[in-house]
Short mmCIF file of C-alpha atoms in Angstrom, two decimals:
data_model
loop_
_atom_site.label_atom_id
_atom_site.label_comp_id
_atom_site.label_asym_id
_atom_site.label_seq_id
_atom_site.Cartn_x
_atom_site.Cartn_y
_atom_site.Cartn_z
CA UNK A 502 -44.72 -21.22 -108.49
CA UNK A 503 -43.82 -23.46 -111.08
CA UNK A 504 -40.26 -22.74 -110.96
CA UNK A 505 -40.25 -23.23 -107.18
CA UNK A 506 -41.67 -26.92 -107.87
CA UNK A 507 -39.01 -27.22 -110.65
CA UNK A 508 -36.23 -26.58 -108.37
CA UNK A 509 -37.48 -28.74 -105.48
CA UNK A 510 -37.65 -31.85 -108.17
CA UNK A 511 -33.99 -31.33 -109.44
CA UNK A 512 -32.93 -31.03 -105.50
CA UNK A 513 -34.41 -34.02 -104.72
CA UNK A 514 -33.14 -36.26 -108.02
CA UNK A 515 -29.82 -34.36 -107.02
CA UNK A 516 -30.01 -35.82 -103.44
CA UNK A 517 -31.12 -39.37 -104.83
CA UNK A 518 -28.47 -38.81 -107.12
CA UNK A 519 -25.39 -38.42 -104.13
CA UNK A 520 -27.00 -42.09 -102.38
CA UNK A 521 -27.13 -43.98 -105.92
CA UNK A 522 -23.55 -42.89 -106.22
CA UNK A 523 -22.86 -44.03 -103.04
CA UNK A 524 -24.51 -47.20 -103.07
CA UNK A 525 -22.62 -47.46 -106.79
CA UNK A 526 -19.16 -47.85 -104.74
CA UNK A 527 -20.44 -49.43 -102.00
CA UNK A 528 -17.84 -51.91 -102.86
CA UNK A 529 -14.90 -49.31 -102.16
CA UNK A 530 -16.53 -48.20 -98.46
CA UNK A 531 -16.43 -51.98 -97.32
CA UNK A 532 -12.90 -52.19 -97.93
CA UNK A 533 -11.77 -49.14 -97.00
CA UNK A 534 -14.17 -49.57 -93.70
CA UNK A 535 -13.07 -52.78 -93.41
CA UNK A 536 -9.05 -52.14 -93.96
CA UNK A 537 -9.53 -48.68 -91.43
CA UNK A 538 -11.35 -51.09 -88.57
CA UNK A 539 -8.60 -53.64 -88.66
CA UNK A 540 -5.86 -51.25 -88.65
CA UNK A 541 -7.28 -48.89 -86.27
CA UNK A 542 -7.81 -51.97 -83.71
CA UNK A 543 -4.11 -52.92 -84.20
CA UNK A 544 -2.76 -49.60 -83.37
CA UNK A 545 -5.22 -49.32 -80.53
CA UNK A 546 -4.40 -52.19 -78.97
CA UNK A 547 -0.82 -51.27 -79.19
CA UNK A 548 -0.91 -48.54 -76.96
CA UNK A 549 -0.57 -49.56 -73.39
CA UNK A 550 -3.48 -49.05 -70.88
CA UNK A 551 -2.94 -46.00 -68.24
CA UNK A 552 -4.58 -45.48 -65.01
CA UNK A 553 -5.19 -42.15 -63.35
CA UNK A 554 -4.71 -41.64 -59.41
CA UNK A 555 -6.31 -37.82 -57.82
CA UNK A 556 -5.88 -36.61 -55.09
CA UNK A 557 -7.47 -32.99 -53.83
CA UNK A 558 -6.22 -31.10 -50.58
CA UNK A 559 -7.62 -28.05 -48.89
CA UNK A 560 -5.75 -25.20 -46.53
CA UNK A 561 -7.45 -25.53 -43.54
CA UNK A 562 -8.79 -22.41 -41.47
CA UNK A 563 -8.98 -21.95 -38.15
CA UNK A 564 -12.62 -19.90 -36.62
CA UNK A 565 -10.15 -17.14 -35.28
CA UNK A 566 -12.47 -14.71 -33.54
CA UNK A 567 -10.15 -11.60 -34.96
CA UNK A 568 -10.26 -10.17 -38.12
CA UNK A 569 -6.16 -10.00 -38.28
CA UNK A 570 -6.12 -13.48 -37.35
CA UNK A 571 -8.08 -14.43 -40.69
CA UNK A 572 -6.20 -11.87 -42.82
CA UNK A 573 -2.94 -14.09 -41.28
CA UNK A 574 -4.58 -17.08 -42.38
CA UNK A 575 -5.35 -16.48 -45.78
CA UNK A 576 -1.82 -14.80 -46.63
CA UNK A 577 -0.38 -17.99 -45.17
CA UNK A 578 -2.09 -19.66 -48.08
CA UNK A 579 -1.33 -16.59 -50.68
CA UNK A 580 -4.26 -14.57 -50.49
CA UNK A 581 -3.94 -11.01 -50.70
CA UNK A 582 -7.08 -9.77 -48.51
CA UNK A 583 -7.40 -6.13 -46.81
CA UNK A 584 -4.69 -4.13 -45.99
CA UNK A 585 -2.62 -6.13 -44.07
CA UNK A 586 0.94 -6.02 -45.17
CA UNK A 587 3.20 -7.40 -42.31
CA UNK A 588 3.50 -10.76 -44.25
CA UNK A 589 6.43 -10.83 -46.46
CA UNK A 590 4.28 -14.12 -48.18
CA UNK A 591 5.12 -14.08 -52.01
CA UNK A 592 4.16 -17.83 -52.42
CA UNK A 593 0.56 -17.72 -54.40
CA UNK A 594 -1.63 -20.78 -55.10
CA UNK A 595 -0.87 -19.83 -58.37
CA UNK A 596 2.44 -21.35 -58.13
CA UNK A 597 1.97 -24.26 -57.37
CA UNK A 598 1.80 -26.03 -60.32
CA UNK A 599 5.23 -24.12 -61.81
CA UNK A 600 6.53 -25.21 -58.30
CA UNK A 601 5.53 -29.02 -59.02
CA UNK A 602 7.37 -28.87 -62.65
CA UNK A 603 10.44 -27.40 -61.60
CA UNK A 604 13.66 -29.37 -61.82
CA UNK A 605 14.45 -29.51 -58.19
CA UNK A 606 10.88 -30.98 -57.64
CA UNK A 607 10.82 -33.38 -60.54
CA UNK A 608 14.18 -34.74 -59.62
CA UNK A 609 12.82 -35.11 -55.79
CA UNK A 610 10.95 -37.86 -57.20
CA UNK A 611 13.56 -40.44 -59.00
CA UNK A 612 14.57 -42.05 -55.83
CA UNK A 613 11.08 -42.88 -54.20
CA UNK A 614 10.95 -46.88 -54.05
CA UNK A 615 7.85 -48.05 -55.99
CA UNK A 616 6.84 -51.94 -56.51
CA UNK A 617 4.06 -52.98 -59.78
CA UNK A 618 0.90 -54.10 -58.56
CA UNK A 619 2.06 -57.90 -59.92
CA UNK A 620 5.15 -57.91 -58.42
CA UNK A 621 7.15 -57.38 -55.09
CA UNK A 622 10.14 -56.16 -56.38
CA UNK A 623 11.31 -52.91 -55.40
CA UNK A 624 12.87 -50.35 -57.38
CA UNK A 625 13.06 -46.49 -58.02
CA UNK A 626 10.67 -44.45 -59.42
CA UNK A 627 13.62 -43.62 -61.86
CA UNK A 628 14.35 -46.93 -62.80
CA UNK A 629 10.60 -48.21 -63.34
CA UNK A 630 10.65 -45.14 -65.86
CA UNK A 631 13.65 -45.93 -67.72
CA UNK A 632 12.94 -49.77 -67.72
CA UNK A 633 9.72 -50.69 -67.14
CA UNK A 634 7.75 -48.38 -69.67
CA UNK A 635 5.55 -50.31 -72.63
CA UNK A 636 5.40 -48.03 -75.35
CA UNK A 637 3.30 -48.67 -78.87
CA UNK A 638 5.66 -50.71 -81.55
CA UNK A 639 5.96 -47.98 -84.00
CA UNK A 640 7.38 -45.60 -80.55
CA UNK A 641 9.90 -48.16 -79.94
CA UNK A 642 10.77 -48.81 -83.62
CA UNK A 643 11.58 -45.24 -84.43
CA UNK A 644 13.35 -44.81 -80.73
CA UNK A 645 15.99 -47.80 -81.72
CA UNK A 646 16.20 -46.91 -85.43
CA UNK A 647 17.23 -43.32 -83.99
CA UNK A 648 19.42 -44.53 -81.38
CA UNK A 649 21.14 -46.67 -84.20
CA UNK A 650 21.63 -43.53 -86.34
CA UNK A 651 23.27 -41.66 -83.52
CA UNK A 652 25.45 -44.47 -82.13
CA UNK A 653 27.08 -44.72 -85.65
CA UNK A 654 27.95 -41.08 -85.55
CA UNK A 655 28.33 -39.93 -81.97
CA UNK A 656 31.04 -41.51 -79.14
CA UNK A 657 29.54 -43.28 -76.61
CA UNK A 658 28.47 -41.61 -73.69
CA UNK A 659 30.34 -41.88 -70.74
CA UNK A 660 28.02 -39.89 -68.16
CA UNK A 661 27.31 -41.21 -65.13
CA UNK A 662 23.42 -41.38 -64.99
CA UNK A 663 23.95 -42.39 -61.24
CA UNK A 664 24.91 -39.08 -59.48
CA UNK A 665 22.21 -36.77 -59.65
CA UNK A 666 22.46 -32.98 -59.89
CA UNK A 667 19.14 -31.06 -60.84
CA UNK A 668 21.88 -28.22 -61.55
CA UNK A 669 23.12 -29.78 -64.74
CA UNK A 670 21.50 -33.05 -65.46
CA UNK A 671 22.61 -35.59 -68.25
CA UNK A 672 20.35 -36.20 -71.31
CA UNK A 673 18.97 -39.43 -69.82
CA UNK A 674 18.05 -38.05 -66.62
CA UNK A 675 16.10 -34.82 -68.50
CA UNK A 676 14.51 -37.68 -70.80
CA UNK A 677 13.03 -38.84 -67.17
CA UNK A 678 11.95 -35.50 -66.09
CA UNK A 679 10.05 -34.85 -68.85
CA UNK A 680 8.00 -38.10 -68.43
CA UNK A 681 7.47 -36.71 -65.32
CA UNK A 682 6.14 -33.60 -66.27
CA UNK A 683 3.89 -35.22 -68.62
CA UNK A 684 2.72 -37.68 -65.80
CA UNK A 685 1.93 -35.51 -62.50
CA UNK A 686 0.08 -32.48 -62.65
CA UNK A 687 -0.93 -30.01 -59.95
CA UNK A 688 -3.49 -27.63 -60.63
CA UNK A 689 -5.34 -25.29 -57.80
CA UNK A 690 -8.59 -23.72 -58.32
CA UNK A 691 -8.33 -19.71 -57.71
CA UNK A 692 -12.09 -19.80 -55.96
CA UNK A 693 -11.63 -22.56 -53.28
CA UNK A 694 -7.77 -23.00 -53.16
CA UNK A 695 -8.49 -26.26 -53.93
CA UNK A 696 -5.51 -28.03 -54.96
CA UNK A 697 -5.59 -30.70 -56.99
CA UNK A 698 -3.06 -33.57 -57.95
CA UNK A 699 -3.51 -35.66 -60.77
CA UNK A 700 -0.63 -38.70 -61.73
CA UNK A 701 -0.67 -41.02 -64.68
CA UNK A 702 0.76 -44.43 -65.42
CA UNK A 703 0.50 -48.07 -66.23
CA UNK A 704 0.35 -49.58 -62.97
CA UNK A 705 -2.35 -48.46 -60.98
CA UNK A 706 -0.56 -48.94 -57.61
CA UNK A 707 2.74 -46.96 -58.93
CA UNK A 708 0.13 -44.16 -59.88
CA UNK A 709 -1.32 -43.86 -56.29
CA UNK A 710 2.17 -44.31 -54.34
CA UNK A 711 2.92 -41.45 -56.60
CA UNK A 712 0.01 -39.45 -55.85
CA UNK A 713 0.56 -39.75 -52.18
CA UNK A 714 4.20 -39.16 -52.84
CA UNK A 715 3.89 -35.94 -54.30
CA UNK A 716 1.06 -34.62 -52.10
CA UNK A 717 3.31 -35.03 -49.08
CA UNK A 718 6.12 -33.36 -50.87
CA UNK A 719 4.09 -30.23 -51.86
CA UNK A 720 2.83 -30.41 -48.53
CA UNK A 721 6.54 -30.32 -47.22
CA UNK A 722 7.68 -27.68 -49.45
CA UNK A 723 4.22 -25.15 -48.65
CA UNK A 724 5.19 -25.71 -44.80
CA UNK A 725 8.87 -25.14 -45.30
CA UNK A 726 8.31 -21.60 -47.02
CA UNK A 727 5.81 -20.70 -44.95
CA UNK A 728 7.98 -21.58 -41.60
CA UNK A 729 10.88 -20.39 -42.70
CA UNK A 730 11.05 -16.95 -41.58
CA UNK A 731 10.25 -17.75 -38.31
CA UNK A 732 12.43 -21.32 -37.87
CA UNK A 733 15.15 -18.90 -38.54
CA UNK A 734 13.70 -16.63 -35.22
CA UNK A 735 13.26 -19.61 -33.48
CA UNK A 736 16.84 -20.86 -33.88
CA UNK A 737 18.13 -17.05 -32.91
CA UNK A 738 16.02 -17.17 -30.17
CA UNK A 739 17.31 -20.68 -29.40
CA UNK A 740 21.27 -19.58 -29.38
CA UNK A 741 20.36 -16.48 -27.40
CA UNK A 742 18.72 -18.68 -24.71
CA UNK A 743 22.10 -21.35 -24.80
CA UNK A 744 24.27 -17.96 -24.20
CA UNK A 745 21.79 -16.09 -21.76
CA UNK A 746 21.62 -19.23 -19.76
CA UNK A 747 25.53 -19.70 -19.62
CA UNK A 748 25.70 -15.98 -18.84
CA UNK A 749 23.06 -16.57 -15.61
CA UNK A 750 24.59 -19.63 -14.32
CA UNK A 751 28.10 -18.18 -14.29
CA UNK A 752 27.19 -15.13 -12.59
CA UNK A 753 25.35 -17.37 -9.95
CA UNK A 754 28.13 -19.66 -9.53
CA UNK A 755 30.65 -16.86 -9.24
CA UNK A 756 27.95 -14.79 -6.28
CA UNK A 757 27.62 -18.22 -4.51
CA UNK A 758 31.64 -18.82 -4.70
CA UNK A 759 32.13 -15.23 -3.14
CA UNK A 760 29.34 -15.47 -0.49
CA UNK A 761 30.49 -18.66 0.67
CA UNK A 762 34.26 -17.79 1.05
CA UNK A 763 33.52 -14.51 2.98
CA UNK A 764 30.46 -15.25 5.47
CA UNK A 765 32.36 -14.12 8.48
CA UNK A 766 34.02 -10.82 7.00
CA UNK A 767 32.32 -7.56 7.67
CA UNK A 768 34.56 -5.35 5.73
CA UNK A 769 32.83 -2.67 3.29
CA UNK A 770 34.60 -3.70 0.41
CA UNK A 771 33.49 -7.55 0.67
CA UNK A 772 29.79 -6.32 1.59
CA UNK A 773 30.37 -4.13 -2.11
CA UNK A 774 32.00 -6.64 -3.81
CA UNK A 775 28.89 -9.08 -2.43
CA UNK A 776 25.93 -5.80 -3.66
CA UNK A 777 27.97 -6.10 -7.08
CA UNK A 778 28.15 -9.78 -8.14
CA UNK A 779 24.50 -9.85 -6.67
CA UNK A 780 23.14 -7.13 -8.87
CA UNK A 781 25.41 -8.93 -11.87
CA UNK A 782 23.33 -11.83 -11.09
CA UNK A 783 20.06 -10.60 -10.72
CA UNK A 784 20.46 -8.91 -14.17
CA UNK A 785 21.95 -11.91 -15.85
CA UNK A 786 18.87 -13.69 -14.23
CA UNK A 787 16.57 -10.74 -16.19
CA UNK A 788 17.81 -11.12 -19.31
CA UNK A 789 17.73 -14.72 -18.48
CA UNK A 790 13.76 -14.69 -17.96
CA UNK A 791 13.11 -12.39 -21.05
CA UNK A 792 15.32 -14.52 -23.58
CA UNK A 793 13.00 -17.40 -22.13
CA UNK A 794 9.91 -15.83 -22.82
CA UNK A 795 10.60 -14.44 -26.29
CA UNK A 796 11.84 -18.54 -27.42
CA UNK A 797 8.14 -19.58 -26.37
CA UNK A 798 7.06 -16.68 -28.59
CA UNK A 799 9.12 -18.12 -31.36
CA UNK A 800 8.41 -21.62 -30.71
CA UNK A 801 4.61 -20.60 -30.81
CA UNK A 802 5.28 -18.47 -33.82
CA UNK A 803 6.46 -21.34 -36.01
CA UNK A 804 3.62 -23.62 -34.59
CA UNK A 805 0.81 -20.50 -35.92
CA UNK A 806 2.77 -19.76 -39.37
CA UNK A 807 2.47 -23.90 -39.85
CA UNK A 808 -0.07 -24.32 -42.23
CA UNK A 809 -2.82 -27.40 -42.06
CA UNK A 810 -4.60 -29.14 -45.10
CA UNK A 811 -7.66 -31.25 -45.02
CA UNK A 812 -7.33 -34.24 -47.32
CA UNK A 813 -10.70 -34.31 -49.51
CA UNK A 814 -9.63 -37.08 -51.53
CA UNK A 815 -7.02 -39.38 -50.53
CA UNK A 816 -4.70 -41.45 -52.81
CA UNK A 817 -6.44 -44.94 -54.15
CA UNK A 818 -5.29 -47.29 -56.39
CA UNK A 819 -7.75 -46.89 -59.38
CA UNK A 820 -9.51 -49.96 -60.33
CA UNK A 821 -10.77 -48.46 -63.74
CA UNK A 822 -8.31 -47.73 -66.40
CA UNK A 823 -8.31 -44.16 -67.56
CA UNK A 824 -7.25 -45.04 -71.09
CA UNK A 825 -7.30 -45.56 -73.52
CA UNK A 826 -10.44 -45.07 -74.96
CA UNK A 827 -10.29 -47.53 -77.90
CA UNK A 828 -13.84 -47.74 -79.15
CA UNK A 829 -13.80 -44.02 -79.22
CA UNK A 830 -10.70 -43.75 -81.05
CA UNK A 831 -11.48 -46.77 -83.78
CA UNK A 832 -14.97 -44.98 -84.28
CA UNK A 833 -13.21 -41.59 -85.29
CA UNK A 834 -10.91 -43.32 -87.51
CA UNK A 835 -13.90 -44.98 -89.20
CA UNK A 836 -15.70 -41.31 -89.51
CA UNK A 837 -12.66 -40.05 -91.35
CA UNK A 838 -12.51 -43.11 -93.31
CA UNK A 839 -16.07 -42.40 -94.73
CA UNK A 840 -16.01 -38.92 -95.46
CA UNK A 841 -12.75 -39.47 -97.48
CA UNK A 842 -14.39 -42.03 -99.22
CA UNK A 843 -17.43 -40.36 -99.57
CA UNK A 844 -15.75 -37.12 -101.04
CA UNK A 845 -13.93 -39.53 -103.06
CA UNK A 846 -17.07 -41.14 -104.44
CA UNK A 847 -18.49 -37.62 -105.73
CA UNK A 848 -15.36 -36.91 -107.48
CA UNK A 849 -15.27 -40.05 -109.24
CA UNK A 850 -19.46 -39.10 -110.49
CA UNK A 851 -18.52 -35.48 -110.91
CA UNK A 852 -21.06 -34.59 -107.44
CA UNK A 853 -18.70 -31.94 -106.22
CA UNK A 854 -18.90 -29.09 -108.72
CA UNK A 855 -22.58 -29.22 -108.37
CA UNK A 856 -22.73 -29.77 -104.44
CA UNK A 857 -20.00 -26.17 -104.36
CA UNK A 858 -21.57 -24.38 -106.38
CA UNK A 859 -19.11 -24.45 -109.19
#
């Protein structure tokens, strides 16, 4: 019992011991608090603010009474339910996002005209990225002393940054793409098929022309696969309706040229020749009729395969800034700056061996 009390007195003179050697260099933490809060607030404030536009869509189903209808609908969206396998649809929700960061999407994007919230003047979404950016001092520092270095060992460059192929782009083109990357993001939740479309940057209006912007181009690209299949049908069907047609109206015109050029002549081989370039025409006129009807099929096909989205949450210029967060930031710096003063501290009064058991 007595040794228990022992140890409790030396734990707490040990504690007391840690705060008077605190309080000793009390000193030391004001300046080093003081020096981390002034230089954390510069670097914070360095860093521009950013502003964050969603947007969320939904596939849209129909209330089809039939069972095959819904199984259509949800492989139209890239669900794999029940056993029905006459959709060729390899397109999953899934993919989406990998279908957003791809080069040919990415590069879809440089040309859309964009304006800053303060200003009127219109320019590409390519441009505004390559001149418009504020980036922290140090980031631009290091950028030019870099660009420096290389200039002094590398010829100039003698791309032209103008014509655009996503097949082999030049380095300042990729340097754009990745900023894209980093800015728009797609993500689609594997429950709902929810999908959701999230764009970053420094003017809030440029973020939500964006946001739009890429929601109708995803929307554009979904409908394209999906249609594709049967836009090439329709256009089949299309040309076999232009040549069907023909094929009619020239048998009819030839029947009606004959008829009218031997209405008084009641010789067998006229009335044969007349039976023949009638039954020509009659089955021109079938195949005529049939062609017709499977174009409406095709023209309706296209029209089911189309897929629709409902628009939860529509593009809006944000009024809030997204980041970023400052006081947050400046708070963990000051944290840090304590416990490596702190552990500083005991080292200096010979606290650590004691407090690790050494």
């Amino acid at each position: 019992m007595d040794n228990k009390i022992q140890t409790n007195q030396e734990q707490s003179l040990d504690f007391s011991k840690l705060i008077k050697d605190i309080m000793k260099h009390k000193k030391r933490f004001y300046t080093v608090l003081g020096i981390t809060f002034v230089v954390s607030c510069i670097l914070m404030l360095s860093i521009p603010n950013y502003y964050k536009c969603e947007v969320m869509l939904a596939p849209e189903l129909s209330r089809a009474g039939s069972s095959n209808s819904l199984l259509s609908l949800a492989n139209s969206f890239g669900m794999r339910i029940g056993t029905n396998t006459s959709s060729g649809e390899a397109l999953f929700p899934t993919l989406y996002p990998e279908m957003v960061n791809s080069t040919d999407f990415k590069t879809s994007l440089f040309r859309i005209p964009v304006h800053k919230q303060d200003s009127t003047r219109m320019m590409t979404y390519y441009d505004y990225l390559l001149n418009e950016q504020k980036y922290p001092w140090w980031s631009e520092a290091i950028s030019g002393t870099l660009s420096f270095l290389v200039s002094l060992i590398a010829t100039p460059d003698s791309v032209d940054n103008t014509r655009l192929d996503p097949f082999q782009l030049t380095k300042q083109q990729k340097n754009i793409a990745d900023i894209i990357e980093k800015k728009v993001s797609c993500d689609v939740d594997a429950k709902t098929l929810v999908i959701t479309i999230d764009v970053y940057d420094q003017d809030p209006l440029i973020a939500a022309t964006m946001a739009d912007s890429v929601k109708t181009r995803l929307q554009r690209f979904i409908t394209d696969y999906r249609t594709r299949k049967a836009r090439v049908d329709l256009d089949f069907n299309r040309k076999l309706f232009a040549e069907t047609k023909a094929r009619y109206e020239k048998a009819r015109r030839d029947y009606a040229a004959f008829a009218d050029a031997n209405q008084d002549i009641i010789l067998e081989s006229v009335r044969g020749k007349r039976a023949d370039l009638e039954n020509e025409m009659q089955l021109r006129y079938n195949a005529y009729t049939q062609v017709a009807t499977q174009l409406q099929a095709a023209e309706a096909k296209v029209q089911e395969d189309t897929p629709a989205f409902t628009t939860i949450q529509r593009a809006t210029v944000p009024v809030k800034k997204a980041g970023p967060a400052r006081a947050k930031r400046v708070l963990i710096f000051l944290f840090l700056a304590f416990i490596c003063t702190t552990v500083w501290a005991f080292h200096k009064e010979g606290d650590l061996k004691p407090l690790l058991g050494l």
